Each structure stands twice: as structure tokens, then as C-alpha cells.
XYZ file of C-alpha atoms in Angstrom:
626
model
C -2.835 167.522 42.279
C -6.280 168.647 43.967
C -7.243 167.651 47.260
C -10.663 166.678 45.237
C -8.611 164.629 42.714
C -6.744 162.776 45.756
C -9.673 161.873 47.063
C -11.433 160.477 43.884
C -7.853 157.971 43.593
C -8.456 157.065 46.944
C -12.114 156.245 47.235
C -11.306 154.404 43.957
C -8.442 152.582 45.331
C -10.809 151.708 48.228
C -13.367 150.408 46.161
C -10.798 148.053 44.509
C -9.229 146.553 47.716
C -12.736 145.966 48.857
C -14.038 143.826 46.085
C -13.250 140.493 48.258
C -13.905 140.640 52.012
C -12.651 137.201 52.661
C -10.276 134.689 51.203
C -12.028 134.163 47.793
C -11.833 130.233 46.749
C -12.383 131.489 42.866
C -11.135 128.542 40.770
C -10.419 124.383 41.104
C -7.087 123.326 41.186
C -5.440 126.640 41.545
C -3.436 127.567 44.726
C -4.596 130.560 46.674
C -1.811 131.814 48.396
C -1.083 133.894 51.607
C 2.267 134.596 51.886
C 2.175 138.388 54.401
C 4.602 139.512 51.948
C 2.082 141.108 49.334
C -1.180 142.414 49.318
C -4.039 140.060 49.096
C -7.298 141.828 48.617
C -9.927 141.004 51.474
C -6.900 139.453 53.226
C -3.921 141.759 54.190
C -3.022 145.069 52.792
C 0.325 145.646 51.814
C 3.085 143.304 53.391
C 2.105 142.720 57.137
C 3.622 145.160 59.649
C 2.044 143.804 62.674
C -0.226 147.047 62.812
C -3.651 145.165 63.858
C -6.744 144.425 61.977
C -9.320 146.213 60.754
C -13.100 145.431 58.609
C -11.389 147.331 55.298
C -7.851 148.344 56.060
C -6.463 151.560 54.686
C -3.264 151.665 56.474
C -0.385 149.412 54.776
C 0.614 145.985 57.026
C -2.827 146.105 58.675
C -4.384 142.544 58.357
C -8.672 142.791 57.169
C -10.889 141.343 60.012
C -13.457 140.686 57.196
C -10.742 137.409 56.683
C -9.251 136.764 60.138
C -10.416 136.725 63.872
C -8.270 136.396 66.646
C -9.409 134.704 70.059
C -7.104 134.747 73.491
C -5.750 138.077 73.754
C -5.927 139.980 77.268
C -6.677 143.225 75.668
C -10.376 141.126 73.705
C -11.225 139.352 71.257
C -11.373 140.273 67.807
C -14.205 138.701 66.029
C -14.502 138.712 62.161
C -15.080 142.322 60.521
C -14.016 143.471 64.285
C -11.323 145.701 64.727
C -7.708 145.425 67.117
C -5.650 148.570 66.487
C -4.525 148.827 70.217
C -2.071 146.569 72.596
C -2.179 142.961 71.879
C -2.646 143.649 68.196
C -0.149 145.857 67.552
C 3.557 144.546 68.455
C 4.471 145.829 64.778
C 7.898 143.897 63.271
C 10.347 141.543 65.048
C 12.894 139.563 64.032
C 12.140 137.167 66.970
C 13.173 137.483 71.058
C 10.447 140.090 72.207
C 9.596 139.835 75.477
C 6.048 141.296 75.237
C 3.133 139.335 74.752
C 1.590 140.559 71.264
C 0.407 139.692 67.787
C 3.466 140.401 65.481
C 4.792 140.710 61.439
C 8.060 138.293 62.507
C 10.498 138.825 60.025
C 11.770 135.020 59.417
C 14.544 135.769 57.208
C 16.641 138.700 56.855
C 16.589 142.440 57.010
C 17.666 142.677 53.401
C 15.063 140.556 52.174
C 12.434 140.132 54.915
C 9.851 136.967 54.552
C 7.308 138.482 57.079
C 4.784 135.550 59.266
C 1.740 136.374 61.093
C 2.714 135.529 64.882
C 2.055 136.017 67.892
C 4.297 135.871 71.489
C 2.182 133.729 74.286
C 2.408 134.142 77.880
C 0.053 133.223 80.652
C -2.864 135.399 79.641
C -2.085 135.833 75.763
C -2.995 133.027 73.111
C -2.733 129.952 76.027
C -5.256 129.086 74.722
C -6.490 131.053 71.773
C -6.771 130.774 68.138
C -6.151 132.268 64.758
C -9.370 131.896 62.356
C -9.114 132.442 58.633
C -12.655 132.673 56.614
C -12.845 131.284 53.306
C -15.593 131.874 50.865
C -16.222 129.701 47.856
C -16.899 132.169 44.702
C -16.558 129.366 41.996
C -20.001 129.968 40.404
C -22.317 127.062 40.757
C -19.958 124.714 42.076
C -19.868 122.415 45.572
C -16.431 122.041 46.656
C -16.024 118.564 47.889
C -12.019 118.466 49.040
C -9.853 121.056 50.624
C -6.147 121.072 50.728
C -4.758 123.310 52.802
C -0.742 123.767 53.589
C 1.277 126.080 55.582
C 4.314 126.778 57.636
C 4.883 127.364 61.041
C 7.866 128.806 62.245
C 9.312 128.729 66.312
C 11.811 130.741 67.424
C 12.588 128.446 70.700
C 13.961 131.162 73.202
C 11.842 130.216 76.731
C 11.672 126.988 78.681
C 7.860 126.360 77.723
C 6.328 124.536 75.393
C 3.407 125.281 73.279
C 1.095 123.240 70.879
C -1.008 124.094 67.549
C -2.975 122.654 65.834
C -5.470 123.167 62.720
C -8.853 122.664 62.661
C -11.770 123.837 60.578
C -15.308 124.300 60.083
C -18.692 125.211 58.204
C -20.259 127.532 60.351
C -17.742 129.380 62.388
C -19.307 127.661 65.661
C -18.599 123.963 66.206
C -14.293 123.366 64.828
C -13.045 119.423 64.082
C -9.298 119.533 65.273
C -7.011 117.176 62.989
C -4.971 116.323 66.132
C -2.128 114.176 63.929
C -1.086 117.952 62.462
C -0.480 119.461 66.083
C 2.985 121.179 65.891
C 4.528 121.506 69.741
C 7.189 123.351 70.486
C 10.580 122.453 72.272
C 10.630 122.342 76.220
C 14.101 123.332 76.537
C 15.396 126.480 74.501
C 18.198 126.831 72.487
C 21.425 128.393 73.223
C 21.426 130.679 70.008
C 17.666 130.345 69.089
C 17.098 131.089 65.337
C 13.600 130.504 63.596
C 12.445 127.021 62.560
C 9.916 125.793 60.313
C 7.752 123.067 60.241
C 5.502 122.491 56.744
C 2.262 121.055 57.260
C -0.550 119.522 54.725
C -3.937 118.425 55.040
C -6.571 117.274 52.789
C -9.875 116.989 54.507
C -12.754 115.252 52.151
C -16.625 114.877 52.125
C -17.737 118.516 52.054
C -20.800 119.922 50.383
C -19.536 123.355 50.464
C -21.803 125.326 48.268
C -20.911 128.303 45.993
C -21.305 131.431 48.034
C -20.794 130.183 51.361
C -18.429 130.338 53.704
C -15.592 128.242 55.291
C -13.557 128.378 58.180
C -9.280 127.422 58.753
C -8.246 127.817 62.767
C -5.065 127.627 64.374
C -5.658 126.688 67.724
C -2.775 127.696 70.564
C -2.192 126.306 73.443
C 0.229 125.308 76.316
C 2.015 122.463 76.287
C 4.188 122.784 79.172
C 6.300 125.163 81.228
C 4.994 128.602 82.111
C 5.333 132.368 81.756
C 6.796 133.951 78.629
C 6.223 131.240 75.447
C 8.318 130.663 72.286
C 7.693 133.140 69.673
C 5.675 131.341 66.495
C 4.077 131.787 63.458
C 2.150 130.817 60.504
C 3.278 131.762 56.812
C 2.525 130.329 53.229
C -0.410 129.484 53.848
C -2.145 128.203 50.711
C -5.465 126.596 50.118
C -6.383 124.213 46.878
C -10.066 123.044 46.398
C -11.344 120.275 43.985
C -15.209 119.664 43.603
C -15.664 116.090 43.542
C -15.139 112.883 46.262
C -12.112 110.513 46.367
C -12.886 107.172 45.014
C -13.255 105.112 48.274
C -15.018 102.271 48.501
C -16.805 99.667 50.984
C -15.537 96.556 49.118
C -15.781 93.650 51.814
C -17.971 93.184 55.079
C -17.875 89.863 57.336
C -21.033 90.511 59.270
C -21.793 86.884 60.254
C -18.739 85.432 60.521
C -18.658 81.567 62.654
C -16.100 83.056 64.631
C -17.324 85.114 67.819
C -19.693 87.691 66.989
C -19.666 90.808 66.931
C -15.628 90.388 68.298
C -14.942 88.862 64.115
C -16.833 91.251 62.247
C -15.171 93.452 59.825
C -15.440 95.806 56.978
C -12.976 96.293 54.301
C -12.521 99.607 52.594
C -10.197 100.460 49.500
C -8.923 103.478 48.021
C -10.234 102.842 43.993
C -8.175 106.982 43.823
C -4.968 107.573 42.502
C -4.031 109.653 45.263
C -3.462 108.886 48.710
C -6.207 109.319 51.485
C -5.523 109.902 55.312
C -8.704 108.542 56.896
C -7.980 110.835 60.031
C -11.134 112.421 61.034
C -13.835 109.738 58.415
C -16.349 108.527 59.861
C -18.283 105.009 59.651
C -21.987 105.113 60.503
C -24.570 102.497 60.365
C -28.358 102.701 60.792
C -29.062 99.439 63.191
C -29.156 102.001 66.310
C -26.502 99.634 67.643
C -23.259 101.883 68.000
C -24.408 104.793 65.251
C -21.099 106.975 64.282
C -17.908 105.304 64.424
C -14.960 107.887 64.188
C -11.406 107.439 62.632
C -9.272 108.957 65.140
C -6.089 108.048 64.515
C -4.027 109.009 61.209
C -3.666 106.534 58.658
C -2.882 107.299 55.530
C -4.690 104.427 52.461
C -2.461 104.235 49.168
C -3.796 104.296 46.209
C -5.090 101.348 45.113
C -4.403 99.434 48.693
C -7.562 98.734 51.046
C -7.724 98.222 54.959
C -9.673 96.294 57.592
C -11.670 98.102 59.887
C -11.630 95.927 63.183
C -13.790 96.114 66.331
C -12.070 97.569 69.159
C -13.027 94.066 71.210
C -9.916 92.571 69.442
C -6.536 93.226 68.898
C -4.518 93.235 65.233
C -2.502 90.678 66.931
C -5.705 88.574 67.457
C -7.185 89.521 63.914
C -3.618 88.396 62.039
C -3.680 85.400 64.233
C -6.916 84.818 63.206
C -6.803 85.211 59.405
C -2.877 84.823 58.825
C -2.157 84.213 55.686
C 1.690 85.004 54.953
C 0.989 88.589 54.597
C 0.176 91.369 57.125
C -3.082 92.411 56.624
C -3.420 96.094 56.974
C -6.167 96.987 60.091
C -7.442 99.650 61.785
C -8.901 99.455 65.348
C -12.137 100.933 65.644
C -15.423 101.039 68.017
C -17.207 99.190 65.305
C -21.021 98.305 65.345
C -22.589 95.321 65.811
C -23.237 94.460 61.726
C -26.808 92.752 61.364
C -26.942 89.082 59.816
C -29.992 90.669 58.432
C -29.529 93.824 56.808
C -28.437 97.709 57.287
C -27.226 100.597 55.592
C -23.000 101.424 56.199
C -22.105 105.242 55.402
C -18.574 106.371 54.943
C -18.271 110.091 55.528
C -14.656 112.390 55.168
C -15.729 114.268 58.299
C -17.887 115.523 61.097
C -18.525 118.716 59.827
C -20.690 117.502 57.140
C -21.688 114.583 58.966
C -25.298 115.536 60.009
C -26.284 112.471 62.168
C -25.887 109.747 59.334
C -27.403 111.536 56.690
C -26.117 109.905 53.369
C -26.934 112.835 51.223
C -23.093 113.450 52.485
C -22.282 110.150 52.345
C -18.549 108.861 50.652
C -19.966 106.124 50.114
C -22.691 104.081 51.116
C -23.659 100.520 51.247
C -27.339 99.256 52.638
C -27.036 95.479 52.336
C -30.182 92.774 52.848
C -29.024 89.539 53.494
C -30.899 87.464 50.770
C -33.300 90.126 49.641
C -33.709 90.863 45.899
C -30.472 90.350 44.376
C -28.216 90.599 47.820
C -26.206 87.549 48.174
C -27.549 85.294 50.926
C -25.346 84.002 53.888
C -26.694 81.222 56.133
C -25.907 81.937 59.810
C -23.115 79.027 59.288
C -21.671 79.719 56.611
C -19.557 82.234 58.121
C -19.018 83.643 54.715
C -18.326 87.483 53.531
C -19.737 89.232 50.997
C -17.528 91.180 48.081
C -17.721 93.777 45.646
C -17.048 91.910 42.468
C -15.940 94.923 40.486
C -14.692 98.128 41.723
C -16.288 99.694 38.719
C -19.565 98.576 40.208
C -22.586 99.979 41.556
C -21.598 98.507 45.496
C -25.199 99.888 46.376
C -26.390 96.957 44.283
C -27.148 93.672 45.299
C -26.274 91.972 42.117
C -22.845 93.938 42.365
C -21.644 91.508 46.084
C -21.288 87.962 45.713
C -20.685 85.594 48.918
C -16.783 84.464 49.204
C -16.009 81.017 48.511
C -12.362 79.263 49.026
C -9.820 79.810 46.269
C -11.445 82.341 44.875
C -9.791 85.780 43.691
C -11.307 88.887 44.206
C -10.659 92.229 42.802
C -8.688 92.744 46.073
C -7.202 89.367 47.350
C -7.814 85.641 47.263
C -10.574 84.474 49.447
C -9.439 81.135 51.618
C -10.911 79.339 54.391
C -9.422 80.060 57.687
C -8.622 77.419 60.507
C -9.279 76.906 63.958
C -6.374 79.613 64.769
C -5.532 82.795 67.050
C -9.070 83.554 68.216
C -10.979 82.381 65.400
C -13.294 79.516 65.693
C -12.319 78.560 62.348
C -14.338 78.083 58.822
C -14.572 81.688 58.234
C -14.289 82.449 54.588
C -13.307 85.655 53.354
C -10.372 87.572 51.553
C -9.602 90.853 53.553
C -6.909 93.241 51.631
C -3.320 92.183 52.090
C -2.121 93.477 48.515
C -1.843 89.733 47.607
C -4.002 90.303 44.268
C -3.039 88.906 40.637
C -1.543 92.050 38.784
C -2.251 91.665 34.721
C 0.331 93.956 34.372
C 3.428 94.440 35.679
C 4.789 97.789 35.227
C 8.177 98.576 34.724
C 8.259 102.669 34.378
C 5.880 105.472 33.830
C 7.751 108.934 32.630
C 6.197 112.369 31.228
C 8.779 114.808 29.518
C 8.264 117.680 26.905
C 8.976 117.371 22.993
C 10.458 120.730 22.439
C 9.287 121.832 25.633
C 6.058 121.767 23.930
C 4.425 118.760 23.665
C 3.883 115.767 26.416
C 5.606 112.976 25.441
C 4.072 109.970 27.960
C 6.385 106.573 28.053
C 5.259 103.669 29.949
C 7.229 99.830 30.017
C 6.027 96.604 31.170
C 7.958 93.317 32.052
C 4.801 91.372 31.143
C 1.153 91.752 30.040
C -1.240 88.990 31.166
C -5.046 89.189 29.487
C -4.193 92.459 28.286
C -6.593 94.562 25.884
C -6.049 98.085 25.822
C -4.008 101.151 27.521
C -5.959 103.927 27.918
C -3.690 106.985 28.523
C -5.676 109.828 31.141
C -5.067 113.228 31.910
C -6.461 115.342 34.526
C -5.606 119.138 35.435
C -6.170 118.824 39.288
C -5.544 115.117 39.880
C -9.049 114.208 40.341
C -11.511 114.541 37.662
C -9.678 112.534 34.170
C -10.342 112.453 30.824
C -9.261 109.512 27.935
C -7.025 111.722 25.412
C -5.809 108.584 23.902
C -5.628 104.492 23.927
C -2.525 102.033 22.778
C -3.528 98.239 22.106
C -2.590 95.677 24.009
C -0.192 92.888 23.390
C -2.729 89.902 25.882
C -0.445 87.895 26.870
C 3.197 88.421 26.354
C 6.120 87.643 28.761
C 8.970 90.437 28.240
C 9.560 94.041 28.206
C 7.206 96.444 26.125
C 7.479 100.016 25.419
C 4.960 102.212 24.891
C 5.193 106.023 23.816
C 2.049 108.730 23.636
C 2.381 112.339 22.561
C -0.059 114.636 23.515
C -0.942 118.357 22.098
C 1.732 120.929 23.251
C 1.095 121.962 27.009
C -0.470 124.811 28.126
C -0.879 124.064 32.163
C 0.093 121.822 34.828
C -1.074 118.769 34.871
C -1.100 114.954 35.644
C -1.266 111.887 33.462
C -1.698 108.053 34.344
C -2.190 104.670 32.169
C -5.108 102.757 32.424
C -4.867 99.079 31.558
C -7.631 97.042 30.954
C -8.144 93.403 30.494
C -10.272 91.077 27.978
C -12.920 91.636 30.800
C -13.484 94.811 31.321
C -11.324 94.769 34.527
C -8.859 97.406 34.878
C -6.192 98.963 37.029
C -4.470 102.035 37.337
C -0.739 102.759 36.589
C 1.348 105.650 39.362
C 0.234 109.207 38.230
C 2.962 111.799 36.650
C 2.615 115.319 36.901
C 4.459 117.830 34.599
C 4.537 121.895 34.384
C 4.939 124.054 31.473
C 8.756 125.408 30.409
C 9.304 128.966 30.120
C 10.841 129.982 26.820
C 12.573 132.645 27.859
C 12.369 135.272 31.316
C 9.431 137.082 31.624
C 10.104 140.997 30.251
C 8.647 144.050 30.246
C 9.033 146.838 27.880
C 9.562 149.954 27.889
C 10.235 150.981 31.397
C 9.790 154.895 30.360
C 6.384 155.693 29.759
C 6.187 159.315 28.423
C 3.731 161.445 26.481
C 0.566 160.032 26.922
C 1.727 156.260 25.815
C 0.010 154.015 28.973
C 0.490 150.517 27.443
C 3.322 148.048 28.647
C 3.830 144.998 26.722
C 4.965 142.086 28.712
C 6.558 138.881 26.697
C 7.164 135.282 27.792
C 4.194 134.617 29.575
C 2.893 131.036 29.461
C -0.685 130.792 27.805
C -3.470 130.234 30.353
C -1.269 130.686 33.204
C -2.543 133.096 35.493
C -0.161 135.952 37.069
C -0.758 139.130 39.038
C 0.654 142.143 38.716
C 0.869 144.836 41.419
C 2.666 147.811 40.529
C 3.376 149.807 44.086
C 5.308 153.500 44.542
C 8.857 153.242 46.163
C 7.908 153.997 49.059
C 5.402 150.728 49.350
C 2.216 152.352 49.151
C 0.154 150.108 46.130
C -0.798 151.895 43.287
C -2.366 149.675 41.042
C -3.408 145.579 40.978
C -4.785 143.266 38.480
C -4.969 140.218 37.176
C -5.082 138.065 34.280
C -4.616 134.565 32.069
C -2.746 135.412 29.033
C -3.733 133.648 25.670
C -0.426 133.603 24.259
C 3.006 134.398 25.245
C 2.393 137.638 25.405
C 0.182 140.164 26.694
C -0.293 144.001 26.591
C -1.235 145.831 30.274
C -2.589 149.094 30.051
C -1.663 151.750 33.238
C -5.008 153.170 34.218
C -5.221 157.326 33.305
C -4.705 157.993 37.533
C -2.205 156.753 38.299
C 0.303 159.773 38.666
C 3.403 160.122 37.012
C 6.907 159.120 38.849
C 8.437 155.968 39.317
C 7.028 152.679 40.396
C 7.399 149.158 41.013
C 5.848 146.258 39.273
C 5.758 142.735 40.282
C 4.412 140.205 38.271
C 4.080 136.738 39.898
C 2.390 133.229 38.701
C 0.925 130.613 41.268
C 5.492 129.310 41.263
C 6.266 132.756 42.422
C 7.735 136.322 41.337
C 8.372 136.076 37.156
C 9.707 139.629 37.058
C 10.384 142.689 39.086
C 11.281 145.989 37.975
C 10.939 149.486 38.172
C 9.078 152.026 35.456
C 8.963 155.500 35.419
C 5.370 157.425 34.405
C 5.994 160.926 32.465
């Protein structure tokens, strides 16, 4: 081969690997993997060898500083599109117990099949503190993202008698991180006798961005001491992947008591209730209000609301001892304990944001949710000041922005989440407060016996649901969604209104051709409605994925690969023996199988292709080019 010709497959290669200088966030609902184990473009070159980072890597196991900046080292920092080939940044591959203070590949598993983690080995002057930051960029065209889910695995090798901590945190511009403290992973004091490599999985879903197509955002590990001194335990982060959705969780302000009889503002309280079908950890929300009184009110502690469950939020003045006390009514009444503002009897506006990051200083355009109230104005309920009533959302398929939406609580009466009831001179409570805050107490108009999803000829969804009885029951309305958020009606059953004794119900939907979820809706002679538990289900192979023929000779470039799943995205890397890549692409097959055409230079000899799907490697062999 020329030296002229080497250097046009190079540049070219080059030019490929550069395409993405960042993690690229390029579809909803898809998992975007970083495993250190295979080449990522804009991300890490090759599987990681612990070799340093570089803006555009060329060397194989370097990590790309266009994606990562370290912070902490004694030998610098490394900013993004910086570059660390030297000393701290290059302790190449371990299989844990180094003594020197680096950033490493650790090899978690075995020699014979290595799993390789980006880690580093902290002492006093390396990574205590310091932090690991990973930058994102959203390339979905004309699209906010609105959720992230990010997960990942930390592994300690617990060989010293120190202890460190890290945590995760994240941001939009690279300068001011939130840390979600309730995801800090700290390490064991003592160390083990035979230390071996442990791993701890960790998930977070953190809500309310307006993160807009084209932009950038920010993941950080943050490392620190916890206790002990001198060398650390060895850790590290692997599988790290990050899922995006574009629209808010359905959570709602559905209750506030802001002049209650009993001491103000001690007996003030808002309810909020998860109207999603998916759980929400309120870690890190924020509650604002616009009376200048106490401003932002932060969520600090982890609580996680269920899916169709609500929760109090309390002022810190009391306790939940006091508040249960106060308004016991046989059930516990889920709180949580926050600085809350003083509510006016008059009027305000109530924000609910997911974060600080895209909190801007009460600035609803963010906003969850928000509610601006007027005692008595227009069509807002009116509550005298001794009446010590609360105002509820009547329907959680209402406009709660609306006054004509709230009505004031009177005894005996049910609301879409509780019975309202009159509460006594009890606990702390002056008495005659009227008001039904959530304690999962409402009527159910159905009760559900089973929900299942399987495949008709591993085609076709086949959705079963039973009931024990049906009270004022119209319709089901079966929903599917392909990223558990945003649902569609593919079908509806009638109703049997009221009937004591088991049902069955069956749906079949057209034959499957992704992941995804499905859930009943059930609604009532009313209009009312309520959710059934959500089922997900994943396509069945056929067969094993193939490839054919694995001698390619006289001029024929074309491979033809069979049992693919139809719109299920794989890669495919093919890579020379020796590990150096050759050749990467990707695509969504529109039928089971799918022809992949060897581009004219690449040489000939033998290779190794990998083809892998978002639930890992689907085939692995080796072909040989003649």
C-alpha cells in the first residue's frame, strides 16, 4: 500500500471518529451507552487503556476531552477539549491494588474477558476532592428534552483503611452543579482481607429541564474523602447510560389549606399528587411562591411519590407527629417536612419546579406546575377567614390554573384524592379545620385483579386485564407508549357499570416491532378515570443473529446479516485482530434482515465484526477480505 494511500484511510478514519465531539443525546427513549469496552465516537476510542485524554484521540484506549474533564489531579486539571497524556492521566490497566495515585482502565472482571471502568486511585493530593465531568449534547432536531435518566455503576476495590464518597451531580452550563446527595456512594472504612471489586448500581431521573436541541449538558462525579487518610480505595464508574424523554411528569398541586382555624402559618399545607404512571423522587424539586414571604422552598431529602399516591408538604414549624395528631384519621397520611411559606388568605401564585438548574428565580416558564390562586376572585372558590376550609382540584384532568377547576372542602365529601372530614380539637389543631389531605383512602371504581402483556406467536401483543368488581364503569381504554411517557389510545373494551365478580378482558395489538409499555385506562359514567399498573414487553428474536459469508473474495463487498428485529437499532464495528477499528456504522433495519456493504478501503485480511443492539452483543465473528 502507498504511504499516500495510508494516509487518505487515515485522515478518512479521522474524519469519521470526529463526527460527534461529545456524548450525542440523538433519539427519545433510546439508551446511550458507555460501557469503556468499545469505541464510542466523541467519547472513547477503542476500549479504554488508561492512556489519558485527548480533544480527538488517535491512539486506541485514549478517552476524548471534547466529552470528559477531569478536576483534582496534582499533575492539573484537564478541562474539556484539554489534553492529559502525562502522570496522573496515564496509570494505563489494573486489575485493582496499585499503589500510585492515577487515573486508570481497571479491569473489573477477568483477564480472559476484561470489563474495563474508568477509575481513578485517590490519595491526599489526587481526586480528594475532584471530579469526573461528562458533556452531553442534545442532537434530537427541534426537540426540548424535559427528563434525564441517567444510570451507572461504580465499582470499589476496598484495599486501604480510608473511606471515600461520590456522588453525581449535574448541570446546564458547566459552572454552577446541583449534587443529588441521596445517590452518594461511600466507601468502606475498614478494608477487606482479600479485597475483590464491588459494585454498586445507581439511577436517577432528574425532571423539569428545558434543554434545547443543540445545547449542551453536563453529568459529574464528584470525589471526595470520607474518612481516613493517605492512599484511598481504588474506584470506578462503568455502564454508564443516559435515557432522555421530552415532556414533564404529570404532577400536580391538588390541595392547599392556606387559612386553616388552626394556628397559622404552623397548619398550612399543600398537597401534591403524582397524576404519572411512573414513580417520581421529589429529591432536588422545588416549591416557590410569589408573596416575597419565604420565595424557593427546596426538597432536600429523597422521597420517592408512587404513581397515583399524593403527599403533604408541611411547614417545618411542626412535626408529622403533630400534623397526624392533628388530622388523624385511621390512616397515615404521607408528609414531607419542608421550610414552607407563609400561604396568603388572599391570593398568590405556587410553582413546582424538578430542579435548581432550571429554576431561574421563580420563573414559571419552567414551571411543573403552577397554581396562582385568588381567594374569591372570578371563579376562585372563596374561604372566609373562619371557615378554616381547603380548597381542591375537583378533577385531575383539570385545568388546576383555573378557578372554576378548585372547589372549597366541605365534610363528607370525596375528592378525587380522599374524603374531606372535619377535624376536632386534637394534637395541635384548634379544631374545625376541613380538608381531605392524601392518605390513599379514595373510592376505587375498579378493583383490579391482574394486568399481563405476552406475545401471540411472538408476534403480536396480547394485553389481559381482570377485575373483582366494576363500580360506575363505562369504558377501558387500552394505552401504549414507547418510552413510558407520552401514550396513545390503540384500542377501548366496554364496560360492564356495575357488576360484582371477576371479569376478563383480552386486547391484541398489531405484531411488535419495539419495546414498549402498555396500561388500561378505566373510566367512569363521569368522565372520571384512573389508571391501571403499566407493563412493558420487548420484541423475541426468531432466531440468532447471522452473518454470511465470512470469505469475501473477488471483488464481492456485501455481507448479508439475518435475524435482525425491524426498527431495532444495532451497531456494527468491524476492528483488525490486533484491535485497531477499521470500520463503524450504524443502522435500524426494516425487516429481519439487512445487507452491509464493506467500504472499497478497507484492506484485505481478516477482521472482526461486532454487531450489538441497545440489550448487548447479537453476534461476533471473524471475516476474512480477499
Amino acid at each position: 500500500m502507498t504511504l499516500l494511500k495510508t494516509k487518505t484511510i487515515l485522515l478518512m478514519l479521522l474524519a469519521f471518529y470526529s463526527s460527534s465531539a461529545q456524548l450525542s443525546i440523538n433519539s427519545l427513549d433510546t439508551d446511550h451507552t458507555i460501557d469503556f469496552d468499545n469505541t464510542l465516537l466523541g467519547v472513547n476510542l477503542g476500549p479504554l487503556q488508561g492512556l489519558g485524554l485527548v480533544n480527538l484521540p488517535v491512539t486506541l484506549g485514549q478517552l476524548d476531552s471534547r466529552a470528559w474533564a477531569i478536576y483534582g489531579m496534582s499533575d492539573g486539571d484537564v478541562p474539556f477539549d484539554g489534553t492529559g497524556l502525562l502522570g496522573d492521566f496515564t496509570g494505563g490497566i489494573s486489575q485493582g491494588g496499585v499503589a500510585l495515585s492515577a487515573l486508570y482502565a481497571f479491569n473489573t472482571a477477568t483477564i480472559l474477558s476484561p470489563d474495563y471502568a474508568l477509575g481513578f486511585q485517590a490519595n491526599d493530593t489526587d481526586m480528594t476532592p475532584g471530579s469526573l465531568r461528562l458533556k452531553l449534547q442534545n442532537d434530537i432536531v427541534a426537540t426540548t428534552i424535559r427528563t434525564v435518566t441517567v444510570s451507572y455503576d461504580v465499582y470499589v476495590y476496598n484495599d486501604q483503611n480510608a473511606s471515600s464518597a461520590i456522588d453525581l451531580a449535574f448541570s446546564s452550563d458547566n459552572t454552577i452543579y446541583e449534587t443529588v446527595d441521596s445517590k452518594e456512594v461511600t466507601t468502606p472504612t475498614t478494608a477487606d482481607g482479600s479485597p475483590e471489586w464491588v459494585k454498586y448500581s445507581v439511577s436517577k431521573t432528574i425532571y423539569g429541564l428545558s434543554w434545547d436541541s443543540g445545547t449542551n449538558f453536563y453529568l459529574s462525579w464528584q470525589f471526595d474523602d470520607a474518612s481516613g487518610s493517605g492512599a484511598r480505595d481504588e474506584f470506578s464508574i462503568d455502564n454508564i447510560v443516559v435515557n432522555v424523554g421530552n415532556s414533564h411528569p404529570d404532577i400536580l398541586i391538588t390541595e392547599i389549606m392556606y387559612d386553616p382555624n388552626s394556628a397559622e402559618p404552623d397548619y398550612e399545607w399543600v398537597e401534591v399528587y403524582n397524576n404519572s404512571i411512573v414513580p417520581i423522587d421529589l429529591e432536588g424539586f422545588i416549591l416557590y411562591d410569589n408573596s416575597g414571604s419565604a420565595g424557593e422552598t427546596p426538597i432536600t431529602e429523597s422521597y420517592t411519590l408512587a404513581p397515583n399516591e399524593g403527599v403533604i408538604l408541611i411547614d417545618q414549624n411542626i412535626t408529622d407527629a403533630d400534623f397526624q395528631a392533628a388530622w388523624a384519621t385511621g390512616n397515615t397520611i404521607p408528609t414531607l417536612t419542608v421550610n414552607l411559606p407563609d400561604l396568603s388568605n388572599i391570593g398568590m401564585s405556587l410553582g413546582l419546579w424538578g430542579n435548581s438548574a432550571y429554576y431561574d428565580n421563580g420563573n414559571l416558564t419552567n414551571a411543573l406546575d403552577e397554581v396562582t390562586y385568588q381567594n374569591g376572585s372570578g371563579s376562585w372558590p372563596a374561604v372566609g377567614s373562619s371557615d378554616g376550609k381547603s380548597i381542591y382540584l375537583q378533577s385531575l384532568a383539570s385545568d388546576n390554573n383555573t378557578g372554576s377547576s378548585w372547589a372549597q372542602s366541605n365534610d363528607a365529601t370525596s375528592t378525587p384524592t380522599g374524603y374531606a372530614h372535619t377535624i376536632p380539637a386534637q394534637g395541635g389543631g384548634s379544631g374545625s379545620d376541613v380538608g381531605s389531605p392524601y392518605a390513599g383512602e379514595g373510592a376505587l371504581p375498579v378493583t383490579w385483579l391482574s394486568v399481563d402483556v405476552s406475545l401471540v406467536n411472538n408476534q403480536r401483543p396480547k394485553i389481559t386485564w381482570s377485575t373483582a368488581q366494576e363500580i360506575n364503569n363505562e369504558w377501558f381504554h387500552v394505552e401504549k407508549s414507547y418510552n413510558g411517557e407520552n401514550w396513545s389510545v390503540i384500542g377501548q373494551l366496554k364496560g360492564k357499570g356495575n357488576y360484582k365478580g371477576v371479569s376478563v378482558y383480552t386486547y391484541e395489538d398489531l405484531p411488535l416491532i419495539r419495546s414498549c409499555y402498555y396500561r388500561i385506562r378505566q373510566i367512569d359514567y363521569d368522565g372520571k378515570w384512573e389508571h391501571s399498573e403499566v407493563r412493558y414487553i420487548v420484541p423475541s428474536h426468531t432466531g440468532e443473529t447471522e452473518i454470511y459469508p465470512t470469505l469475501l473474495e473477488n471483488g464481492n463487498r456485501t455481507l448479508n446479516i439475518k435475524n435482525l428485529l425491524p426498527g431495532v437499532s444495532v451497531d456494527i464495528i468491524m476492528y483488525t485482530p490486533e484491535g485497531k477499528l477499521a470500520f463503524q456504522t450504524h443502522l435500524i433495519p426494516e425487516s429481519t434482515g439487512a445487507d452491509l456493504m464493506i467500504p472499497e478501503y478497507i484492506i484485505n485480511g481478516t477482521h472482526i465484526i461486532s454487531i450489538s443492539s441497545p440489550t448487548g452483543i447479537l453476534h461476533k465473528s471473524r471475516i476474512v477480505l480477499r
